[in-house]
């Protein structure tokens, strides 16, 4: 006891001396370098805060002001007109119905795909096929989905000719539901698979030992732990379908939807900006409720202290049923998209199906179309590059940087707020806020619009990566005399490099496929491919539409391939250095 007490006392003294030394070091490091670091931090924070104040807060304020202004005077007449309009009521009702049905189906399909990956002993090749091709629709703009459906199920469509039978008319509810299901299933699958991957499979054995029947076993081990994520997947799918403009634009037919009404009020034959602003605000309401619900549902997520890498035992009935169902889902999706890769490569669909590259040659020989391709690449690359820097700068305040709690909470609030604003509403807000300014009809407004609209996901990706790093690195670097910027550049950046590449990839791909936001701010000389596709629809120039869609797909595949190669080389070099 005496020896222990002495060691303890000695240990306390040593500890105290070490702590005093550390405190002394901290005091010394705070003199000139802490001031520099604080200035650097404040400068970065102010720059990012001002960016979002001008390009996120101000445009939304302008939408509210415009909705309360008629003829330059304050009035609620626009609200009265919209609320008494049967057309708006029907449009909202249709949007809720179609989006709700689509979200329900896509959540179910995504669950089947994720279950096959995680809870069956399906062949490895099939699992790889599911994980790759389930995400394929995300690489193609939604505006193309509608045209693919028309060319698949129309009277002269690819599938109609293949089966010698037209299954149904694609315009209206059926076409919209199919289009929205294809659009939202990859997102729902990503959410569900990400959670299901971490469910501990040992509980299946425990449940079996306890004598649970198959239904009870499924509910206790998979169903209940997945409830929160399934609800989140449904809400996320609903929000995406409710606010999408690309699919309704091509196959809604005479059916009114919230998105088509907003476009008609803003850019239709007889624009009514006040009424359009009111519809934009109405579209915010379900988005805000849904994001709030998602935040609430996070508390029901089940967390495991550890998970086992247990392989599933073979069960011919279960494995066969889920493998067949997953294969059927993906084949149906791919068959609809097949037409995109057939029509531009034949002489004249459907009358002369001989192989030809003339449509691609025509696009690249057309100065206007080739310029549109260059515009898309320029806007997407700059959006990805600048957007990743902005998201990284913002994530540093919430994921790292001790002592900047207020700044971190501010960045979290910005990300959460932007997440509630649909792309179309951001586009409308930019059109109203920056009309007549120097940035109207410039590439700058397109790039800024993309950066702001897509900000939440890359921000969260980088923040999550930063939070996993050793929390003591900044303190050590400060004692060594490094400033905040040097620490972020030399220590943090190399360690979150994979997350930064993923953020870049996310920005690039989504900037290539987005149409909802940029359609309101793109000018004649700054038009990007998705906006040009919307314009070509009015001339029924489907050959050029599919050529541009294939180019978007190729650019996105190339971007993912390059990013994967860079990540692989970086990881290989790290292993080589460590060894």
Coordinates of C-alpha atoms in Angstrom, one line a residue:
X1 CA 0.0 0.0 0.0
X2 CA 2.8 2.3 0.9
X3 CA 4.7 1.6 -2.3
X4 CA 1.5 2.1 -4.3
X5 CA 0.8 5.4 -2.5
X6 CA 4.3 6.6 -3.1
X7 CA 4.2 5.7 -6.8
X8 CA 0.8 7.3 -6.9
X9 CA 2.1 10.5 -5.3
X10 CA 5.1 10.4 -7.5
X11 CA 3.0 9.8 -10.5
X12 CA 0.8 12.8 -9.6
X13 CA 3.8 15.0 -9.3
X14 CA 5.2 13.8 -12.7
X15 CA 1.8 14.3 -14.2
X16 CA 1.5 17.7 -12.7
X17 CA 4.9 18.7 -14.1
X18 CA 4.0 17.4 -17.5
X19 CA 0.8 19.2 -17.5
X20 CA 2.4 22.4 -16.3
X21 CA 5.0 22.1 -19.1
X22 CA 2.2 21.5 -21.6
X23 CA 0.3 24.6 -20.2
X24 CA 3.5 26.6 -20.5
X25 CA 3.9 25.4 -24.1
X26 CA 0.3 26.4 -24.8
X27 CA 0.9 29.9 -23.3
X28 CA 4.0 30.4 -25.4
X29 CA 2.4 29.2 -28.5
X30 CA -0.6 31.5 -28.0
X31 CA 1.5 34.7 -28.1
X32 CA 2.2 35.4 -31.8
X33 CA 1.0 32.2 -33.6
X34 CA -2.5 32.0 -31.9
X35 CA -3.3 35.5 -33.0
X36 CA -2.3 34.6 -36.6
X37 CA -4.3 31.4 -36.4
X38 CA -7.4 33.1 -35.1
X39 CA -7.1 35.7 -37.8
X40 CA -6.8 33.0 -40.5
X41 CA -9.8 31.1 -39.0
X42 CA -11.9 34.3 -38.8
X43 CA -11.0 35.2 -42.4
X44 CA -12.0 31.8 -43.8
X45 CA -15.2 31.8 -41.7
X46 CA -16.2 35.3 -42.8
X47 CA -15.6 34.5 -46.5
X48 CA -17.8 31.4 -46.4
X49 CA -20.5 33.1 -44.3
X50 CA -20.6 36.1 -46.7
X51 CA -20.8 33.7 -49.7
X52 CA -23.9 32.0 -48.3
X53 CA -25.4 35.3 -47.0
X54 CA -25.3 36.7 -50.5
X55 CA -26.1 33.6 -52.6
X56 CA -28.4 31.6 -50.3
X57 CA -30.1 34.0 -47.8
X58 CA -30.6 37.0 -50.0
X59 CA -32.2 35.2 -53.0
X60 CA -34.7 33.5 -50.6
X61 CA -35.6 36.8 -49.0
X62 CA -36.3 38.1 -52.5
X63 CA -38.7 35.2 -53.2
X64 CA -40.6 36.1 -50.0
X65 CA -40.7 39.8 -50.9
X66 CA -41.8 39.1 -54.5
X67 CA -44.6 36.8 -53.2
X68 CA -45.9 39.8 -51.2
X69 CA -45.6 42.3 -54.0
X70 CA -48.1 43.0 -56.8
X71 CA -47.4 45.9 -59.2
X72 CA -44.6 47.2 -57.0
X73 CA -46.9 47.5 -53.9
X74 CA -47.2 45.3 -50.9
X75 CA -50.1 42.9 -51.3
X76 CA -51.3 39.4 -50.5
X77 CA -53.3 39.2 -53.7
X78 CA -50.9 36.6 -55.1
X79 CA -51.5 34.3 -52.1
X80 CA -55.2 34.8 -52.4
X81 CA -55.2 34.0 -56.2
X82 CA -53.0 30.9 -55.7
X83 CA -55.0 29.6 -52.8
X84 CA -58.3 30.0 -54.7
X85 CA -56.9 28.5 -57.9
X86 CA -58.2 25.0 -58.7
X87 CA -55.3 24.4 -61.0
X88 CA -52.8 24.9 -58.2
X89 CA -54.8 22.7 -55.8
X90 CA -55.0 19.9 -58.4
X91 CA -51.2 20.3 -59.2
X92 CA -50.3 20.0 -55.5
X93 CA -52.6 17.0 -55.0
X94 CA -51.2 15.3 -58.1
X95 CA -47.6 15.9 -56.9
X96 CA -48.3 14.5 -53.4
X97 CA -50.0 11.4 -54.9
X98 CA -47.5 10.6 -57.5
X99 CA -44.5 11.4 -55.3
X100 CA -45.9 9.4 -52.4
X101 CA -46.6 6.3 -54.6
X102 CA -43.2 6.5 -56.2
X103 CA -41.4 6.8 -52.9
X104 CA -43.3 3.8 -51.5
X105 CA -42.3 1.6 -54.5
X106 CA -38.7 2.8 -54.7
X107 CA -38.2 2.2 -51.0
X108 CA -39.5 -1.4 -51.3
X109 CA -37.3 -2.1 -54.4
X110 CA -34.3 -0.6 -52.7
X111 CA -34.9 -2.8 -49.6
X112 CA -35.0 -5.9 -51.8
X113 CA -31.7 -5.0 -53.5
X114 CA -30.0 -4.1 -50.2
X115 CA -31.3 -7.3 -48.5
X116 CA -29.9 -9.4 -51.4
X117 CA -26.5 -7.9 -50.9
X118 CA -26.4 -8.2 -47.1
X119 CA -28.6 -11.1 -46.0
X120 CA -28.4 -13.7 -48.7
X121 CA -25.7 -16.0 -50.0
X122 CA -26.3 -14.9 -53.5
X123 CA -23.4 -15.4 -56.0
X124 CA -20.6 -12.7 -55.6
X125 CA -21.0 -11.8 -59.3
X126 CA -24.6 -11.0 -58.8
X127 CA -23.9 -8.9 -55.7
X128 CA -21.2 -6.9 -57.6
X129 CA -23.7 -6.5 -60.5
X130 CA -26.3 -5.1 -58.0
X131 CA -23.9 -2.7 -56.3
X132 CA -22.7 -1.2 -59.6
X133 CA -25.8 -1.1 -61.8
X134 CA -28.3 0.0 -59.0
X135 CA -26.5 3.4 -59.0
X136 CA -26.4 3.7 -62.8
X137 CA -29.5 6.1 -63.2
X138 CA -27.7 8.7 -61.1
X139 CA -25.3 9.3 -64.0
X140 CA -28.0 10.4 -66.4
X141 CA -30.1 13.6 -66.1
X142 CA -33.7 13.1 -65.1
X143 CA -34.9 15.0 -68.1
X144 CA -33.7 12.1 -70.2
X145 CA -35.7 9.5 -68.3
X146 CA -39.0 10.7 -69.8
X147 CA -37.6 10.5 -73.4
X148 CA -36.2 7.1 -72.6
X149 CA -39.7 6.0 -71.5
X150 CA -41.3 7.4 -74.6
X151 CA -38.8 5.6 -76.8
X152 CA -39.3 2.4 -74.9
X153 CA -43.1 2.2 -74.4
X154 CA -44.3 4.4 -77.2
X155 CA -46.1 3.0 -80.3
X156 CA -42.7 2.7 -82.1
X157 CA -40.8 2.2 -78.9
X158 CA -37.9 -0.1 -78.4
X159 CA -39.8 -2.5 -76.0
X160 CA -43.0 -2.2 -78.0
X161 CA -41.2 -3.4 -81.1
X162 CA -39.3 -6.1 -79.1
X163 CA -42.5 -7.6 -77.6
X164 CA -44.8 -6.6 -80.5
X165 CA -47.2 -5.1 -78.0
X166 CA -47.7 -1.6 -76.5
X167 CA -48.2 -2.2 -72.8
X168 CA -49.7 1.2 -71.8
X169 CA -49.7 4.9 -72.6
X170 CA -46.6 6.4 -71.0
X171 CA -48.0 9.9 -70.5
X172 CA -49.5 10.8 -67.2
X173 CA -49.5 9.0 -63.8
X174 CA -48.0 5.7 -65.0
X175 CA -45.1 7.3 -66.8
X176 CA -44.4 9.6 -63.9
X177 CA -44.4 6.9 -61.3
X178 CA -42.1 4.7 -63.4
X179 CA -39.8 7.7 -64.0
X180 CA -39.7 8.8 -60.4
X181 CA -39.1 5.2 -59.2
X182 CA -36.1 4.9 -61.5
X183 CA -34.9 8.3 -60.3
X184 CA -35.3 7.7 -56.6
X185 CA -34.5 4.0 -56.2
X186 CA -30.6 4.5 -56.3
X187 CA -30.8 7.1 -53.5
X188 CA -33.1 4.9 -51.4
X189 CA -30.8 1.9 -52.0
X190 CA -27.7 3.9 -51.0
X191 CA -29.4 4.9 -47.7
X192 CA -30.8 1.5 -46.9
X193 CA -27.7 -0.5 -47.9
X194 CA -25.4 1.8 -45.9
X195 CA -27.5 1.0 -42.7
X196 CA -28.1 -2.6 -43.4
X197 CA -24.4 -3.2 -43.9
X198 CA -23.8 -2.5 -40.2
X199 CA -26.5 -4.7 -38.8
X200 CA -24.9 -7.4 -36.7
X201 CA -25.8 -10.8 -38.3
X202 CA -25.1 -12.7 -35.0
X203 CA -28.5 -11.7 -33.8
X204 CA -30.0 -14.0 -36.5
X205 CA -28.4 -17.0 -34.7
X206 CA -29.5 -15.7 -31.2
X207 CA -33.1 -15.3 -32.5
X208 CA -33.0 -18.8 -33.9
X209 CA -31.7 -20.3 -30.6
X210 CA -34.5 -18.4 -28.8
X211 CA -37.0 -20.3 -31.0
X212 CA -38.4 -17.3 -33.0
X213 CA -40.3 -18.2 -36.1
X214 CA -39.0 -16.7 -39.4
X215 CA -41.3 -13.7 -39.4
X216 CA -40.5 -12.7 -35.8
X217 CA -36.8 -13.3 -36.5
X218 CA -36.9 -11.0 -39.5
X219 CA -38.7 -8.3 -37.6
X220 CA -36.3 -8.4 -34.6
X221 CA -33.0 -8.6 -36.5
X222 CA -33.7 -6.6 -39.6
X223 CA -37.2 -4.9 -39.6
X224 CA -37.0 -3.0 -36.4
X225 CA -33.4 -1.8 -36.7
X226 CA -34.2 -0.6 -40.2
X227 CA -37.4 1.3 -39.4
X228 CA -35.8 4.7 -39.1
X229 CA -33.7 4.3 -42.2
X230 CA -36.7 3.0 -44.2
X231 CA -38.7 6.1 -43.2
X232 CA -35.8 8.3 -44.1
X233 CA -35.5 6.6 -47.5
X234 CA -39.2 7.1 -48.1
X235 CA -39.1 10.8 -47.1
X236 CA -36.0 11.4 -49.2
X237 CA -37.5 9.7 -52.2
X238 CA -40.7 11.6 -51.8
X239 CA -38.9 15.0 -51.6
X240 CA -36.9 14.3 -54.7
X241 CA -39.9 13.2 -56.7
X242 CA -42.1 16.1 -55.4
X243 CA -39.5 18.7 -56.5
X244 CA -38.2 17.2 -59.7
X245 CA -38.9 19.1 -62.9
X246 CA -37.0 16.9 -65.5
X247 CA -39.4 13.9 -65.6
X248 CA -42.7 15.9 -65.5
X249 CA -41.4 18.1 -68.3
X250 CA -41.3 15.3 -70.8
X251 CA -44.1 12.9 -69.8
X252 CA -46.6 14.7 -67.6
X253 CA -48.8 15.3 -70.6
X254 CA -51.9 17.3 -69.5
X255 CA -51.4 16.5 -65.9
X256 CA -50.6 19.5 -63.7
X257 CA -47.8 19.1 -61.1
X258 CA -46.3 21.6 -58.6
X259 CA -43.0 21.7 -60.6
X260 CA -44.6 22.3 -64.0
X261 CA -46.9 25.0 -62.5
X262 CA -43.8 26.8 -61.1
X263 CA -42.0 26.6 -64.4
X264 CA -45.1 27.9 -66.3
X265 CA -45.6 30.8 -63.9
X266 CA -41.9 31.9 -64.2
X267 CA -40.9 31.1 -67.8
X268 CA -44.3 30.4 -69.5
X269 CA -46.0 32.4 -72.2
X270 CA -47.5 34.7 -69.6
X271 CA -45.1 35.0 -66.7
X272 CA -46.5 35.8 -63.2
X273 CA -43.6 36.2 -60.9
X274 CA -45.7 36.9 -57.8
X275 CA -47.8 33.8 -58.2
X276 CA -44.6 31.8 -59.1
X277 CA -43.0 33.0 -55.9
X278 CA -46.0 31.8 -53.9
X279 CA -45.8 28.4 -55.5
X280 CA -42.1 28.3 -54.8
X281 CA -42.8 28.9 -51.1
X282 CA -45.5 26.3 -51.1
X283 CA -43.0 23.8 -52.5
X284 CA -40.7 24.7 -49.5
X285 CA -43.3 23.5 -46.9
X286 CA -43.1 19.7 -47.6
X287 CA -39.3 19.9 -48.1
X288 CA -38.9 21.6 -44.7
X289 CA -41.3 19.1 -42.9
X290 CA -39.5 16.2 -44.5
X291 CA -36.0 17.4 -43.5
X292 CA -37.3 18.0 -40.0
X293 CA -38.7 14.5 -39.9
X294 CA -35.4 13.0 -41.1
X295 CA -33.6 14.9 -38.3
X296 CA -36.1 13.5 -35.8
X297 CA -35.8 10.0 -37.1
X298 CA -32.1 10.0 -36.6
X299 CA -32.7 9.3 -32.9
X300 CA -34.2 5.9 -33.7
X301 CA -31.1 4.7 -35.5
X302 CA -29.8 1.5 -33.9
X303 CA -26.1 1.5 -33.1
X304 CA -24.0 -1.5 -32.5
X305 CA -20.8 -1.4 -30.3
X306 CA -19.3 -4.0 -32.7
X307 CA -20.4 -5.9 -35.7
X308 CA -19.4 -9.4 -36.9
X309 CA -18.3 -10.2 -40.4
X310 CA -20.5 -13.4 -40.5
X311 CA -21.2 -15.0 -43.8
X312 CA -24.8 -16.0 -44.5
X313 CA -25.6 -19.7 -44.7
X314 CA -27.0 -20.9 -48.0
X315 CA -30.8 -21.1 -48.2
X316 CA -31.9 -22.1 -51.8
X317 CA -35.4 -20.7 -51.4
X318 CA -34.4 -17.3 -49.9
X319 CA -31.3 -16.9 -52.0
X320 CA -33.2 -17.8 -55.2
X321 CA -36.2 -15.6 -54.5
X322 CA -34.2 -12.5 -53.7
X323 CA -31.6 -13.0 -56.4
X324 CA -34.4 -13.4 -59.0
X325 CA -36.3 -10.3 -57.7
X326 CA -33.1 -8.2 -57.7
X327 CA -32.2 -9.4 -61.2
X328 CA -35.7 -8.6 -62.4
X329 CA -35.6 -5.0 -60.9
X330 CA -32.3 -4.2 -62.5
X331 CA -33.1 -5.7 -65.9
X332 CA -36.3 -3.7 -66.0
X333 CA -34.4 -0.5 -65.2
X334 CA -31.6 -1.3 -67.7
X335 CA -34.1 -2.2 -70.5
X336 CA -35.7 1.2 -70.2
X337 CA -32.2 2.9 -70.4
X338 CA -31.1 0.6 -73.2
X339 CA -32.9 2.8 -75.7
X340 CA -30.6 5.8 -74.9
X341 CA -27.6 3.7 -76.1
X342 CA -29.4 2.4 -79.2
X343 CA -31.2 5.3 -80.8
X344 CA -28.1 7.6 -81.3
X345 CA -26.1 4.7 -82.8
X346 CA -28.6 3.8 -85.6
X347 CA -29.2 5.5 -88.9
X348 CA -32.9 6.5 -88.3
X349 CA -34.9 5.0 -85.5
X350 CA -37.2 2.9 -86.0
X351 CA -37.1 2.8 -89.8
X352 CA -33.4 2.2 -90.5
X353 CA -31.6 0.5 -87.6
X354 CA -28.2 0.1 -89.4
X355 CA -25.3 1.2 -87.2
X356 CA -24.2 4.8 -87.7
X357 CA -22.2 7.5 -86.0
X358 CA -23.7 10.3 -88.0
X359 CA -25.7 11.7 -85.1
X360 CA -22.5 12.1 -83.0
X361 CA -20.6 13.6 -85.9
X362 CA -23.5 16.0 -86.4
X363 CA -23.4 17.2 -82.8
X364 CA -19.6 17.8 -82.8
X365 CA -19.8 19.6 -86.2
X366 CA -22.6 21.8 -84.9
X367 CA -20.8 24.8 -83.4
X368 CA -23.7 25.6 -81.0
X369 CA -24.0 22.0 -79.7
X370 CA -20.3 21.5 -79.3
X371 CA -20.1 24.8 -77.4
X372 CA -22.9 23.5 -75.1
X373 CA -20.8 20.4 -74.4
X374 CA -17.8 22.6 -73.6
X375 CA -20.0 24.8 -71.3
X376 CA -21.2 21.8 -69.4
X377 CA -17.6 20.5 -68.8
X378 CA -16.4 24.0 -67.8
X379 CA -19.3 24.6 -65.4
X380 CA -19.1 21.1 -63.8
X381 CA -15.3 21.2 -63.4
X382 CA -15.3 24.6 -61.8
X383 CA -18.3 23.8 -59.6
X384 CA -16.6 20.7 -58.4
X385 CA -13.3 22.4 -57.8
X386 CA -14.6 25.5 -56.0
X387 CA -17.5 23.7 -54.3
X388 CA -15.1 21.1 -52.8
X389 CA -12.9 23.9 -51.4
X390 CA -15.9 25.7 -49.9
X391 CA -17.4 22.5 -48.4
X392 CA -13.9 21.6 -47.0
X393 CA -13.5 25.1 -45.5
X394 CA -17.0 24.9 -43.9
X395 CA -16.5 21.4 -42.6
X396 CA -13.2 22.4 -40.9
X397 CA -15.2 24.5 -38.4
X398 CA -17.7 21.8 -37.5
X399 CA -15.5 18.7 -37.9
X400 CA -12.3 20.1 -36.3
X401 CA -11.0 23.4 -34.9
X402 CA -11.4 23.4 -31.2
X403 CA -12.8 26.6 -29.8
X404 CA -15.0 27.4 -32.9
X405 CA -18.2 25.9 -31.7
X406 CA -20.3 28.8 -32.8
X407 CA -18.8 28.8 -36.3
X408 CA -19.4 25.0 -36.5
X409 CA -23.0 25.3 -35.5
X410 CA -23.4 28.1 -38.1
X411 CA -22.1 25.9 -40.8
X412 CA -24.4 23.0 -39.7
X413 CA -27.3 25.4 -39.8
X414 CA -26.4 26.6 -43.3
X415 CA -26.2 23.0 -44.6
X416 CA -29.4 22.0 -43.0
X417 CA -31.3 25.1 -44.3
X418 CA -30.0 24.6 -47.9
X419 CA -31.0 20.9 -47.7
X420 CA -34.7 22.1 -47.3
X421 CA -34.6 24.2 -50.5
X422 CA -35.6 22.4 -53.7
X423 CA -33.4 23.0 -56.8
X424 CA -36.2 24.7 -58.7
X425 CA -36.8 27.1 -55.8
X426 CA -33.1 28.0 -55.7
X427 CA -33.2 28.6 -59.5
X428 CA -36.3 30.9 -59.2
X429 CA -34.7 32.8 -56.3
X430 CA -31.5 33.4 -58.3
X431 CA -33.6 34.6 -61.3
X432 CA -35.4 37.1 -59.1
X433 CA -32.4 38.2 -57.0
X434 CA -29.8 38.7 -59.7
X435 CA -31.9 40.0 -62.6
X436 CA -30.1 43.0 -64.1
X437 CA -26.9 42.4 -62.2
X438 CA -23.4 41.9 -63.7
X439 CA -23.6 38.1 -63.0
X440 CA -26.8 37.5 -64.9
X441 CA -26.4 35.1 -67.8
X442 CA -22.8 34.4 -66.9
X443 CA -21.0 31.2 -66.0
X444 CA -20.3 32.6 -62.6
X445 CA -24.0 32.4 -61.6
X446 CA -24.3 28.9 -62.9
X447 CA -21.3 27.8 -60.9
X448 CA -22.4 29.6 -57.7
X449 CA -25.9 28.1 -58.1
X450 CA -24.5 24.6 -58.3
X451 CA -22.1 25.2 -55.3
X452 CA -24.9 26.4 -53.1
X453 CA -27.6 23.9 -54.3
X454 CA -25.3 20.8 -53.9
X455 CA -23.5 22.0 -50.8
X456 CA -25.1 19.8 -48.0
X457 CA -23.9 16.4 -49.2
X458 CA -20.2 17.2 -49.8
X459 CA -20.1 19.2 -46.6
X460 CA -21.4 16.2 -44.6
X461 CA -19.0 13.8 -46.4
X462 CA -15.9 15.8 -45.5
X463 CA -17.2 16.6 -42.0
X464 CA -17.7 12.9 -41.2
X465 CA -14.1 12.2 -42.5
X466 CA -12.6 15.0 -40.4
X467 CA -14.4 13.8 -37.2
X468 CA -12.7 10.4 -37.5
X469 CA -9.2 11.9 -37.3
X470 CA -7.1 12.1 -34.1
X471 CA -8.5 15.1 -32.1
X472 CA -5.0 15.9 -30.7
X473 CA -3.4 16.7 -34.0
X474 CA -4.2 20.5 -33.9
X475 CA -2.8 20.8 -30.3
X476 CA 0.4 19.0 -31.3
X477 CA 0.8 21.2 -34.4
X478 CA 0.2 24.3 -32.3
X479 CA 2.9 23.4 -29.9
X480 CA 5.2 22.8 -32.9
X481 CA 4.5 26.4 -33.9
X482 CA 2.3 25.8 -37.0
X483 CA -0.5 28.2 -37.8
X484 CA -4.1 27.0 -38.4
X485 CA -3.8 27.2 -42.1
X486 CA -0.5 25.2 -42.2
X487 CA -2.1 22.6 -39.9
X488 CA -5.1 22.2 -42.2
X489 CA -2.9 22.1 -45.3
X490 CA -0.1 19.8 -44.1
X491 CA -2.0 17.4 -41.7
X492 CA -5.8 17.5 -42.3
X493 CA -5.9 17.7 -46.1
X494 CA -3.7 14.6 -46.8
X495 CA -5.7 12.6 -44.3
X496 CA -9.2 13.4 -45.7
X497 CA -8.0 13.3 -49.3
X498 CA -10.4 10.3 -50.2
X499 CA -13.4 12.3 -48.8
X500 CA -12.3 15.4 -50.8
X501 CA -12.1 13.3 -54.0
X502 CA -15.6 11.9 -53.3
X503 CA -16.9 15.4 -52.7
X504 CA -15.4 16.5 -56.0
X505 CA -17.0 13.5 -57.8
X506 CA -20.4 14.3 -56.2
X507 CA -20.2 18.0 -57.3
X508 CA -19.1 17.1 -60.8
X509 CA -21.6 14.4 -61.5
X510 CA -24.6 16.3 -60.1
X511 CA -23.5 19.5 -61.9
X512 CA -23.6 17.5 -65.1
X513 CA -27.1 16.0 -64.6
X514 CA -28.9 18.8 -62.8
X515 CA -31.6 20.8 -64.6
X516 CA -34.1 22.0 -61.9
X517 CA -31.9 24.9 -60.6
X518 CA -29.9 25.9 -63.7
X519 CA -32.8 26.1 -66.1
X520 CA -33.8 29.5 -64.6
X521 CA -30.3 31.1 -64.7
X522 CA -28.7 29.7 -67.9
X523 CA -28.5 32.2 -70.7
X524 CA -28.2 31.7 -74.5
X525 CA -24.4 31.8 -74.4
X526 CA -24.0 29.9 -71.1
X527 CA -26.4 27.0 -71.8
X528 CA -25.4 23.6 -70.5
X529 CA -26.3 20.2 -71.9
X530 CA -29.3 19.5 -69.6
X531 CA -30.9 22.9 -70.5
X532 CA -30.2 22.3 -74.2
X533 CA -32.0 18.9 -74.0
X534 CA -35.0 20.7 -72.6
X535 CA -34.9 23.2 -75.5
X536 CA -34.4 20.4 -78.1
X537 CA -37.6 18.7 -76.9
X538 CA -39.6 21.6 -78.4
X539 CA -38.2 20.7 -81.8
X540 CA -38.6 16.9 -81.3
X541 CA -34.9 16.5 -82.0
X542 CA -34.5 13.3 -80.1
X543 CA -31.3 12.1 -81.9
X544 CA -29.4 15.1 -80.5
X545 CA -31.1 14.7 -77.1
X546 CA -29.9 11.1 -76.8
X547 CA -26.4 12.0 -78.1
X548 CA -26.1 14.7 -75.4
X549 CA -27.4 12.2 -72.8
X550 CA -24.9 9.6 -73.8
X551 CA -22.1 12.2 -73.6
X552 CA -23.2 13.2 -70.1
X553 CA -23.1 9.5 -69.1
X554 CA -19.6 9.0 -70.6
X555 CA -18.2 12.1 -68.9
X556 CA -19.7 11.0 -65.5
X557 CA -18.3 7.4 -65.9
X558 CA -14.9 8.9 -66.9
X559 CA -15.0 11.2 -63.8
X560 CA -15.7 8.2 -61.5
X561 CA -13.0 6.2 -63.2
X562 CA -10.4 8.9 -62.8
X563 CA -11.3 9.6 -59.2
X564 CA -11.1 5.8 -58.4
X565 CA -7.7 5.6 -60.1
X566 CA -6.4 8.6 -58.1
X567 CA -7.7 7.1 -54.8
X568 CA -6.1 3.8 -55.6
X569 CA -2.7 5.4 -56.5
X570 CA -2.8 7.5 -53.3
X571 CA -3.7 4.5 -51.1
X572 CA -0.9 2.5 -52.7
X573 CA 1.7 5.2 -52.1
X574 CA 0.6 5.5 -48.4
X575 CA 1.1 1.7 -48.0
X576 CA 4.5 2.0 -49.6
X577 CA 5.6 4.8 -47.3
X578 CA 4.3 3.0 -44.2
X579 CA 6.1 -0.2 -45.2

